[in-house]
Structure formats: C-alpha cells, structure tokens
Tab-separated table of C-alpha atoms in Angstrom:
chain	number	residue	atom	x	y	z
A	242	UNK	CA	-40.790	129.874	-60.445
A	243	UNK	CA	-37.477	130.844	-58.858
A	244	UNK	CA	-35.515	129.591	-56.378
A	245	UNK	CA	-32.857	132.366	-56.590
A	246	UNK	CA	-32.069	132.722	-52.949
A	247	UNK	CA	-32.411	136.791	-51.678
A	248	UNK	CA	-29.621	138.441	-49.860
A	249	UNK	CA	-31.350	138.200	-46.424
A	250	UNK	CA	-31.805	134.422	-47.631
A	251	UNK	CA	-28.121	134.084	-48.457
A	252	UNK	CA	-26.970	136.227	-45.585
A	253	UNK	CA	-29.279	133.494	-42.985
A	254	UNK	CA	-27.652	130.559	-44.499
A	255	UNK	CA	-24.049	131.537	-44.867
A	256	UNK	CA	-24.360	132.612	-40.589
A	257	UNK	CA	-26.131	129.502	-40.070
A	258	UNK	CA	-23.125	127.344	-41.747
A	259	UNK	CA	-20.714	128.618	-39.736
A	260	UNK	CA	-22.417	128.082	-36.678
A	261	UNK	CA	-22.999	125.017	-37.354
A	262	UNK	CA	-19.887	124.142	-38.680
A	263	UNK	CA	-18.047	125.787	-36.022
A	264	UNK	CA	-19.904	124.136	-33.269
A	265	UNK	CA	-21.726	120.765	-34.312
A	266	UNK	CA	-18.406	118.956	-34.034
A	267	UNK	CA	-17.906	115.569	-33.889
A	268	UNK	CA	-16.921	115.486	-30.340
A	269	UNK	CA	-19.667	117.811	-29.189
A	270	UNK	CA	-21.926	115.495	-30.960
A	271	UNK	CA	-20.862	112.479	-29.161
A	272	UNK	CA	-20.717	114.954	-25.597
A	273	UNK	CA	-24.543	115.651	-26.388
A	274	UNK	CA	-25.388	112.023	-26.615
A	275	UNK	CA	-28.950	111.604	-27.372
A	276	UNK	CA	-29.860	115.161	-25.936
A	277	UNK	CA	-30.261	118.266	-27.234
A	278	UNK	CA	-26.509	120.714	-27.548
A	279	UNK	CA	-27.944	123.536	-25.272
A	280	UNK	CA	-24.682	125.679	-26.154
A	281	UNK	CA	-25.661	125.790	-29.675
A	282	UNK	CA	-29.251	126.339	-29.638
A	283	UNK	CA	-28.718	129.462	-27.429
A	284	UNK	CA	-26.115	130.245	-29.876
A	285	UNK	CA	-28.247	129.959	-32.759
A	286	UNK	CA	-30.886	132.209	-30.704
A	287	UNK	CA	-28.610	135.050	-29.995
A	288	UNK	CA	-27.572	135.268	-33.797
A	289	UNK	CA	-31.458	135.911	-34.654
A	290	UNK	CA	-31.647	132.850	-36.755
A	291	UNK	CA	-35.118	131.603	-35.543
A	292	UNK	CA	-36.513	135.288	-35.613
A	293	UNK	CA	-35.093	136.023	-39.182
A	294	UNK	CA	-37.672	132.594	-40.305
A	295	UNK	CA	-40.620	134.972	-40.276
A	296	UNK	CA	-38.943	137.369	-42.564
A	297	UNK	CA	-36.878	134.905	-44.981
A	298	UNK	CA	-40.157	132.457	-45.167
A	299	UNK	CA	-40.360	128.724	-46.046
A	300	UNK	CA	-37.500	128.627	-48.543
A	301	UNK	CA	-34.940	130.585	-46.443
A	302	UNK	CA	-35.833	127.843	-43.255
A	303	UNK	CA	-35.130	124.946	-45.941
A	304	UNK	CA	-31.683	126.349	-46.528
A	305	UNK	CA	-31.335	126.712	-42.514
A	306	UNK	CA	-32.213	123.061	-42.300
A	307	UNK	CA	-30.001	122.372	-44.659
A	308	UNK	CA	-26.732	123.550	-43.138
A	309	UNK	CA	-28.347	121.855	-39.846
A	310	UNK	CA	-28.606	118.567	-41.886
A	311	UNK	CA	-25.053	118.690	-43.079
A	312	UNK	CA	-24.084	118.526	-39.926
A	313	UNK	CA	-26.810	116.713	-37.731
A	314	UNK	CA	-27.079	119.268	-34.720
A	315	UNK	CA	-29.139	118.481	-32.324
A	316	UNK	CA	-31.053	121.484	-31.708
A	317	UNK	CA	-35.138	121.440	-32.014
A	318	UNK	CA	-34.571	124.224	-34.896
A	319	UNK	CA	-37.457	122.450	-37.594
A	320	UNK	CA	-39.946	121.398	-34.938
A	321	UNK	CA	-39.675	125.120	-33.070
A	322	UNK	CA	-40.055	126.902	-36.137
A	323	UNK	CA	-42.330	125.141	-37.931
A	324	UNK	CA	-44.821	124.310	-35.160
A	325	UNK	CA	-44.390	127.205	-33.586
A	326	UNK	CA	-43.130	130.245	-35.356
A	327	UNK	CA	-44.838	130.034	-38.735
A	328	UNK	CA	-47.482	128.107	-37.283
A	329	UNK	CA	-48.553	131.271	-34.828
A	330	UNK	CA	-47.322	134.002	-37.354
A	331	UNK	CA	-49.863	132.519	-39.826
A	332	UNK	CA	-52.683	131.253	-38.163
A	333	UNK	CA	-52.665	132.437	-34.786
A	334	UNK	CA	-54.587	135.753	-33.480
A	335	UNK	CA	-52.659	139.575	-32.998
A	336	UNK	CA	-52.834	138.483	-29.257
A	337	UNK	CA	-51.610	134.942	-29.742
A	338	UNK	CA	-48.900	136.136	-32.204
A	339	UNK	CA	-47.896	139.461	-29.286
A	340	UNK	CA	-47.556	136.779	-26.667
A	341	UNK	CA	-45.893	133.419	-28.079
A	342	UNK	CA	-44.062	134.784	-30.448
A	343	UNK	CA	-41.112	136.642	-28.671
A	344	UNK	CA	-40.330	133.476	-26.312
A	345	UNK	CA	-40.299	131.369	-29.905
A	346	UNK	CA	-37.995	134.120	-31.745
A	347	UNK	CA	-34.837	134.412	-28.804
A	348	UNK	CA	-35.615	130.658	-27.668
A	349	UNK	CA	-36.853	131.049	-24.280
A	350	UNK	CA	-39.807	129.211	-25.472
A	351	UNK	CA	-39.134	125.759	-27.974
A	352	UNK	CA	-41.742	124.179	-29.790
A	353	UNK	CA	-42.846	121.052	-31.609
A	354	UNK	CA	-45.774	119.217	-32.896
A	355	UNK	CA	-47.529	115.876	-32.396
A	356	UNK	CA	-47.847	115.106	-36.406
A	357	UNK	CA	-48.994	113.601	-38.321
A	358	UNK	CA	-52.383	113.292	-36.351
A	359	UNK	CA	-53.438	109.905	-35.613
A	360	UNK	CA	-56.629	110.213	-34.536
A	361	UNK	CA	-55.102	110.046	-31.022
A	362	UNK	CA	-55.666	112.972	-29.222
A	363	UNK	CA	-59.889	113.830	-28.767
A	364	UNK	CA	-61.191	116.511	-26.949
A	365	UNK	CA	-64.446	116.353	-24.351
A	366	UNK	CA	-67.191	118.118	-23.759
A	367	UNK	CA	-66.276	119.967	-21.453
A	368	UNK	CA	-63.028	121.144	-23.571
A	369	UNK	CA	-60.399	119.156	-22.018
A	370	UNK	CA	-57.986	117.105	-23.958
A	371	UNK	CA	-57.370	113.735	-23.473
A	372	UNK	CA	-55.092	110.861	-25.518
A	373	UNK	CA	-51.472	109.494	-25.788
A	374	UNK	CA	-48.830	110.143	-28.575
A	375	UNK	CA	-46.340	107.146	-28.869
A	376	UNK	CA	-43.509	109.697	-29.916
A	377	UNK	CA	-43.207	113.464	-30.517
A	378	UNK	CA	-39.637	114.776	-30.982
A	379	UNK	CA	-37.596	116.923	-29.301
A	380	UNK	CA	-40.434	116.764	-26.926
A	381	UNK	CA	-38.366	116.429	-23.551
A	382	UNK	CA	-37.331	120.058	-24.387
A	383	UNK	CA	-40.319	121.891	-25.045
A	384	UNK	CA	-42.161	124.537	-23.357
A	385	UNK	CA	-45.422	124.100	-26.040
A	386	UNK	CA	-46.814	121.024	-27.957
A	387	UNK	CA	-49.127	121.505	-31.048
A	388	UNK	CA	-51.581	118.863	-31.261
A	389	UNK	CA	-54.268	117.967	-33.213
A	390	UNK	CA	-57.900	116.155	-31.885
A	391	UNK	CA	-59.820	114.321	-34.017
A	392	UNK	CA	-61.609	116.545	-35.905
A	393	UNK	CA	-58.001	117.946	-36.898
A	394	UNK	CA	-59.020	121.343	-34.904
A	395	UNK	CA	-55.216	122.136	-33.689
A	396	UNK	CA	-54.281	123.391	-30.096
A	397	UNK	CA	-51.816	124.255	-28.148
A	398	UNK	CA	-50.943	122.758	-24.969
A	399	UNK	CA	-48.392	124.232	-22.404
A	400	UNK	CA	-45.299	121.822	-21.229
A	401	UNK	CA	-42.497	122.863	-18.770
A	402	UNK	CA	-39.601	124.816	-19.024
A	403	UNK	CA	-36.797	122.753	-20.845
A	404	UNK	CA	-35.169	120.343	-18.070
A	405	UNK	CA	-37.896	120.912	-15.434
A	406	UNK	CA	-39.176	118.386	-13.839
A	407	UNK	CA	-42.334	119.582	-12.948
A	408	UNK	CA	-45.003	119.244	-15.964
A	409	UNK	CA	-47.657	121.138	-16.293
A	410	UNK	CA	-51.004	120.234	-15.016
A	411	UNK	CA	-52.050	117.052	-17.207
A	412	UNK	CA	-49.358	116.839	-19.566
A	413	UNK	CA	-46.986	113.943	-19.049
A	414	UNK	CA	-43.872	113.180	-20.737
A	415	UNK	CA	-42.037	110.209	-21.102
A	416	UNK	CA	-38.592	109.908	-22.348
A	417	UNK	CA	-38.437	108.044	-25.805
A	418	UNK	CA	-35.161	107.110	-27.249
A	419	UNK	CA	-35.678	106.910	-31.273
A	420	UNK	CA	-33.615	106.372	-34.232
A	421	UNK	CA	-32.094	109.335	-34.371
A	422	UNK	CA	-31.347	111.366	-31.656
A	423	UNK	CA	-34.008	114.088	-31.397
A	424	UNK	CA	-34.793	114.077	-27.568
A	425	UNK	CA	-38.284	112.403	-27.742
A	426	UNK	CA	-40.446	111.890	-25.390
A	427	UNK	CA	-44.330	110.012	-25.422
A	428	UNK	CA	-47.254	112.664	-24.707
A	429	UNK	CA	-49.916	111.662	-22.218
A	430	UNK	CA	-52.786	114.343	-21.874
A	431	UNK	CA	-55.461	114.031	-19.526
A	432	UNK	CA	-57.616	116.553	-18.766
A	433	UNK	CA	-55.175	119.400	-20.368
A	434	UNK	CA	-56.736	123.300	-21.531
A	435	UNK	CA	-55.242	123.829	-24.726
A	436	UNK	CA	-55.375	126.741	-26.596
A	437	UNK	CA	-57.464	127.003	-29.951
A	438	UNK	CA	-55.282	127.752	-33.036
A	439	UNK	CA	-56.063	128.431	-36.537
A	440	UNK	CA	-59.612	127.400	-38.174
A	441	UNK	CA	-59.506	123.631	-37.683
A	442	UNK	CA	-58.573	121.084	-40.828
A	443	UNK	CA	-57.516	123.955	-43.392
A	444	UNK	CA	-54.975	125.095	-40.853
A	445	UNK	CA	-53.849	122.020	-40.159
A	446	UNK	CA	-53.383	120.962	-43.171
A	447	UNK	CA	-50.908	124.031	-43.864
A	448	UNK	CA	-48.741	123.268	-40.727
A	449	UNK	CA	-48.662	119.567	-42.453
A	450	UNK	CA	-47.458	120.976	-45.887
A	451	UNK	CA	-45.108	123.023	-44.127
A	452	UNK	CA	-43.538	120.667	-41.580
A	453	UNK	CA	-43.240	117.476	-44.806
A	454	UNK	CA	-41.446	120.824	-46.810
A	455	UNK	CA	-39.202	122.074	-43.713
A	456	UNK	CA	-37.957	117.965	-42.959
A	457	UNK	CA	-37.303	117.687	-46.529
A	458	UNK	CA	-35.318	119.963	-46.630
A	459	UNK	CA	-33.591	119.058	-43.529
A	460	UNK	CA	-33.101	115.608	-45.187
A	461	UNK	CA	-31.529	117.151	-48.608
A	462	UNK	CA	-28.206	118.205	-45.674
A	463	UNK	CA	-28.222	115.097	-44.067
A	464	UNK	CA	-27.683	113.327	-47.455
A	465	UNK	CA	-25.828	116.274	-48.895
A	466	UNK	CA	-23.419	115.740	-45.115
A	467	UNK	CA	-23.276	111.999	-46.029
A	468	UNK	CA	-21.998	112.306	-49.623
A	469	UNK	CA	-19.302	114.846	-48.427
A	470	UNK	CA	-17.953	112.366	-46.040
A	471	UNK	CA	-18.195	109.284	-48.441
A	472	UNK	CA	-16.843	111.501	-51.176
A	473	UNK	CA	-14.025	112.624	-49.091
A	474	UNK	CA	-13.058	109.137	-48.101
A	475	UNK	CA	-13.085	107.274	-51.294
A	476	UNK	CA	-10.977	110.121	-52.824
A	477	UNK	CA	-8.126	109.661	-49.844
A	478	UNK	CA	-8.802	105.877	-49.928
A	479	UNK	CA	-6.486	104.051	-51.550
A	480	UNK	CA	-7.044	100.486	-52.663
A	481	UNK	CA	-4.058	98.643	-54.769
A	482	UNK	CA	-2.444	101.655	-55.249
A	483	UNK	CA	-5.180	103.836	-56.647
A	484	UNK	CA	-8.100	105.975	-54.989
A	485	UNK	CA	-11.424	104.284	-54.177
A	486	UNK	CA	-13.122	107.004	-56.201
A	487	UNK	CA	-11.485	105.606	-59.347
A	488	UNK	CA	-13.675	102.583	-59.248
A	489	UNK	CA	-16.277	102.493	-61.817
A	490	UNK	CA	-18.732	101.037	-59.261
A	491	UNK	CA	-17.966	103.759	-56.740
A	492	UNK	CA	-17.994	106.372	-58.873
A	493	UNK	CA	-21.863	104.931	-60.484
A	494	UNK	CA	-22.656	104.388	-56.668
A	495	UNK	CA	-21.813	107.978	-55.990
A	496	UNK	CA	-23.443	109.549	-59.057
A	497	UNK	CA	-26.731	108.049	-57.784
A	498	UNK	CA	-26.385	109.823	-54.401
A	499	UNK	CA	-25.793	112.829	-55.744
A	500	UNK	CA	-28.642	112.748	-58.240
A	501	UNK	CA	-31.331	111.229	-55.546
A	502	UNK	CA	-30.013	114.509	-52.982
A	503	UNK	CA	-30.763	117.312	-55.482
A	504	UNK	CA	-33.714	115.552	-56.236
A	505	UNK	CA	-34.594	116.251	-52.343
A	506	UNK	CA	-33.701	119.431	-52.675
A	507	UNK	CA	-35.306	120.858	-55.987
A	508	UNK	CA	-38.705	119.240	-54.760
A	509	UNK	CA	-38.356	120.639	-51.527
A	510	UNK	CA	-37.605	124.471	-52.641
A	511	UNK	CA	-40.936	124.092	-55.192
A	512	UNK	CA	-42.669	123.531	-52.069
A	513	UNK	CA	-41.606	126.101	-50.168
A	514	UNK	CA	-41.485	128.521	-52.930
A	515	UNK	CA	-45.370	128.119	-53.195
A	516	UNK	CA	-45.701	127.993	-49.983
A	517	UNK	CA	-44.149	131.706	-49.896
A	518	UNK	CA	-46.111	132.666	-53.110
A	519	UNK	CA	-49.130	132.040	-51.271
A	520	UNK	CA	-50.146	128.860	-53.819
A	521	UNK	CA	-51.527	125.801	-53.536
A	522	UNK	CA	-48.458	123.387	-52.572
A	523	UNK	CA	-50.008	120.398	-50.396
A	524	UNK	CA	-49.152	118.253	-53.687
A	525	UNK	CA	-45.534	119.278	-53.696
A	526	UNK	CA	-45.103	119.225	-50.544
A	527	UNK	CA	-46.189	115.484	-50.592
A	528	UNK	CA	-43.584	114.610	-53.536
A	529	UNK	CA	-41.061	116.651	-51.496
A	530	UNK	CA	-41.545	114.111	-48.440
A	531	UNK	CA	-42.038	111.101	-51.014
A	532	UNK	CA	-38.418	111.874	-52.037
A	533	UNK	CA	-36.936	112.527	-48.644
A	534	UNK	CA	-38.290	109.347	-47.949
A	535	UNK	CA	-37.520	107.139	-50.770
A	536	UNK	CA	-34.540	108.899	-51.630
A	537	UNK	CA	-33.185	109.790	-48.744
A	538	UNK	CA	-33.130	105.993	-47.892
A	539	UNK	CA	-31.073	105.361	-50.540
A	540	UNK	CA	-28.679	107.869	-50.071
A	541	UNK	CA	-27.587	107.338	-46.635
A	542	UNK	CA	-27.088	103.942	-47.455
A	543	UNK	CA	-24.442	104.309	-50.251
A	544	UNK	CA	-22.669	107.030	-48.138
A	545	UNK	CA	-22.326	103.996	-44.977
A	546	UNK	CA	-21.639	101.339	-48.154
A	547	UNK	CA	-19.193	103.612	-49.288
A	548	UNK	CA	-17.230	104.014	-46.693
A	549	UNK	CA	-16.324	100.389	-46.486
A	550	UNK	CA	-15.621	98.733	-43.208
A	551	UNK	CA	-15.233	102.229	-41.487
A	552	UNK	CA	-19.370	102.504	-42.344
A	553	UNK	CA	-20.070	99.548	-39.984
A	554	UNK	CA	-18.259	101.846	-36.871
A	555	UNK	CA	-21.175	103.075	-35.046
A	556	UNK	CA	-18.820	105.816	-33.668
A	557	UNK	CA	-18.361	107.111	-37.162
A	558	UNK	CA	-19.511	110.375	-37.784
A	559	UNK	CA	-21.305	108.940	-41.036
A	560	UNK	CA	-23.434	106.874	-39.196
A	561	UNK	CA	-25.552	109.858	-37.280
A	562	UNK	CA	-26.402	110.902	-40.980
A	563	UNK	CA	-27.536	107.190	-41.759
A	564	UNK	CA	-30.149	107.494	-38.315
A	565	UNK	CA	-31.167	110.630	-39.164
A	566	UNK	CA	-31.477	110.136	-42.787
A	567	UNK	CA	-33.680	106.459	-41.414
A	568	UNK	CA	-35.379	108.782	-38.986
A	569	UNK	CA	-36.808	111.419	-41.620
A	570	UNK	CA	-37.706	108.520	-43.700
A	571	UNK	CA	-40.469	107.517	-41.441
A	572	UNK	CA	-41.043	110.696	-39.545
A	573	UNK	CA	-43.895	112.219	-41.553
A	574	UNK	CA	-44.561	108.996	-43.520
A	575	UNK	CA	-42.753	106.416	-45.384
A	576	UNK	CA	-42.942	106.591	-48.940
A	577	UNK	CA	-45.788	104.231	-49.297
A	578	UNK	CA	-47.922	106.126	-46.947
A	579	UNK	CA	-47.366	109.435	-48.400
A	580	UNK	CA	-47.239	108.297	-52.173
A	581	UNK	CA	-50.970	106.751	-51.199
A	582	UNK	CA	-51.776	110.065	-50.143
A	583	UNK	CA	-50.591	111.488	-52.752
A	584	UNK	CA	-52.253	109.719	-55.540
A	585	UNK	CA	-55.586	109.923	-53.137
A	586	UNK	CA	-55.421	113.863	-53.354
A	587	UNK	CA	-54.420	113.912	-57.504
A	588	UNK	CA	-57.545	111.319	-57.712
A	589	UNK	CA	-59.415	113.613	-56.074
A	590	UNK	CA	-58.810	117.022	-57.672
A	591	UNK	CA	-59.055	114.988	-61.384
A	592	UNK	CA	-62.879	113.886	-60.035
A	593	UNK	CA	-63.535	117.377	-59.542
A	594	UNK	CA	-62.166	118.437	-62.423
A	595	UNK	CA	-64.229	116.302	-64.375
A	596	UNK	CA	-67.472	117.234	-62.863
C-alpha cells in the first residue's frame, strides 16, 4: 500500500490549488450565492483538470477534491467526475465512452448522480422510466443524470443544457435549496429513455464505492479549510493579553480536529488506492464515508466553536465549511446508516467464510 502521490498526481493538485485559491474567494463565494461559479468551472475545464481524472485515477481526484474542499467552490467537480467520467470510462461501451466522454472532459457536458438509490426510480415495460428524487445535487446544472431503478440496473437520462429552460422530454427539475450550496434541484421522470450503463448491481455498486471515496475526500478539505481558519484565528486572537491558541482547552479542542481530518483522509486514500489497484474496496470505502460522516461532524463544529462569537456570523467564511462539512455528513449516509451497512457486508463475507 502506498499513497505516495505520482508527479502527474502532484502536478494536478498543485494547478488545482491555485485555481482554487486564486479564484474561490470569499467575495466570489458570496457573488455566487447558492449557484454554481460558472467563471471557475470553465476555468478549471480549460486547465484539463477534469480530463487529467481518467489518467491520475481515484486517488489523484481525492487530492482535487481536496483543494476544492479547502476552499468550498462551488463547481459540480465530484458529481461530474464521478458520475460521469469514471463512471463511462469504466463501465460504459467504446461508443458510449467516444461520445460522452469529450463533452464530460472540457465541460460542455456536467454530470451527477441520483445516489444512493432509494428504490425510487422503476422502469416499465415498455422501457420508460418513471419516479421522483427528493434531491440530487448540482442538478440545476446538468446536461446528464445517472440514475438507478429498482433493480439497481443504472441509466442515463439526458437533462438540458446548464441554465436552459427547456428540459428535455420527461425530465423535470425543480430547484432545491439544501444545506450547503450545491445547486440542487428534485428529479421528476415520467416516461424518460435512458440509456443502459454498465451490467446492473455490480456496476452500481462501483459508482457507489467510488462516489462515498471521492466525497470523502472532498470532506478531508472542507475540515482541513476549517482548521486553517480556526487555527489562524486563535493564534492572532488575543484574550487577556495572550493568544487564544495558548489555552489548554483550545489547543486539546484543536488537536482533536486535526486528528479526526487525517483520519478522513488516510481512510479515504486506502479507498481510492484499491480502487486504482483494481481490489476489492466497497469495505473501505464504507469506513471512508463512516469517518467523513462522524468525523467530519465533529470537526466543523470545533472550527465554528473555535472561532468564538465570530463562528455564530453566518457571513463568516467558516461557516460555508460548517454546511458543507453538515451536508457531506448526510449526503451518502449518516454514520449510522453506513456503519449498519457496513457491519451488514463484514457479517456477510465472515458467513461465507465460514461455510
């Protein structure tokens, strides 16, 4: 196992922090509101940093999403690549890859996914699909959806061109306004073609591995981003004529942040690492999303409570990381849920095991 990060790996991350860095600003953030930063998604799009996914695999998106998390951009970057660029490049067919890939890699095209399947979404005899998804995000900007029916068979159903108004024919989308802000929207299909992808549960159970692994990931910078700030403030805070940071409480407080985000982290590069090695990972990529969760709870927590009164300022820049870091919590499962599964799958594979 090694997490040693290659030189196209390195190279990816180092652009994508400066891009991010450069133009995720606090006042662009609060411009963007609850949408998506256009600017900055065609910026990241001209540098080749969705196209370079498909070369610098599962771990080199998890250090993208990381530099994205330390910031809280709000560009679809997870959902686009990881239900649609790796989710075509691995499962879909030479034709399916020649056509949907190019619009995915420069960004004409933005994806995202309607997971974890609910059991909402079934398809009729006749092929159509027909259901409702209460939220799918970054929704009101994409041009394709990937669903799931009930038999977890996944498709993929055409929307409209980001910011048309015109949807396509029985797709509706409703603007959703969630914790974070991540441009949601609520899916009605009725009567929608999609298009078949993969070979039904196995594939997508891989899309769920790798979408728990890629938000993981994204929640390791969002906590990582929220320590920075709390860090930075209770070292240039002074209270009685010493630091904050010089508190014993603070400091403990901050020590448990720290330890709770590389626990994000480690988890979610073992998951992407076998992801890349072509191993079994569905288990870590369950206790990579069990510590996003739990974890990543905690962590955006102490880094509001550590700011002091400045953490109760909505406008605070800290306080995007605490909705995102509350949004991740509960995007692919709370920790309960996931933990169940979790222990459900481990049951499982000691049953066989034993037989």
């Amino acid at each position: 196992m090694d997490f040693t990060p290659s030189e196209e790996q390195l190279a990816a991350r180092g652009l994508a922090a400066r891009i991010f860095g450069d133009l995720s600003t606090h006042e662009r953030l609060t411009a963007a509101g609850t949408g998506t930063d256009a600017e900055l998604w065609k910026e990241l799009c001209a540098a080749g940093l969705p196209a370079a996914v498909e070369d610098i695999g599962l771990l080199g998106l998890v250090l993208l999403l990381e530099e994205q998390g330390r910031t809280t951009a709000q560009v679809p970057f997870a959902a686009t690549c990881v239900y649609g660029l790796l989710a075509v490049a691995e499962h879909g067919t030479p034709e399916q890859c020649e056509r949907l890939l190019p619009g995915l890699r420069d960004g004409t095209a933005v994806a995202t996914g309607a997971f974890p399947a609910r059991r909402r979404v079934h398809i009729a005899e006749d092929g159509a699909l027909y259901g409702a998804v209460p939220w799918v995000p970054w929704l009101r900007d994409a041009t394709h959806v990937l669903v799931a029916d009930t038999d977890l068979a996944l498709w993929i159903v055409e929307a409209s061109a980001p910011g048309a108004e015109a949807r396509a024919a029985g797709v509706t989308v409703e603007p959703v306004e969630t914790t974070a802000p991540w441009s949601a929207g609520r899916l009605v299909l009725d009567g929608v073609r999609g298009e078949r992808l993969g070979n039904g549960p196995e594939a997508y159970a891989t899309v769920l591995a790798t979408a728990r692994t890629a938000f993981a990931g994204l929640q390791a910078g969002v906590c990582a981003g929220s320590l920075a700030r709390a860090v930075h403030h209770t070292v240039t805070r002074e209270q009685f004529g010493r630091p904050l940071s010089t508190n014993q409480g603070v400091l403990l407080r901050a020590a448990d942040a720290h330890m709770d985000t590389e626990a994000i982290r480690v988890t979610a590069y073992e998951a992407a690492w076998r992801h890349d090695a072509r191993r079994a990972c569905e288990a870590q990529a369950l206790t990579a999303a069990w510590w996003a969760s739990e974890a990543g709870k905690r962590v955006v927590h102490a880094g509001q409570h550590l700011h002091g009164g400045t953490g109760a300022d909505l406008d605070h820049p800290v306080h995007r990381h605490f909705l995102w870091g509350r949004q991740l919590d509960a995007y692919l499962g709370c920790g309960s849920e996931v933990l169940e599964e979790l222990g459900l799958l481990l049951a499982g594979r000691a049953q066989g095991d034993a037989s």
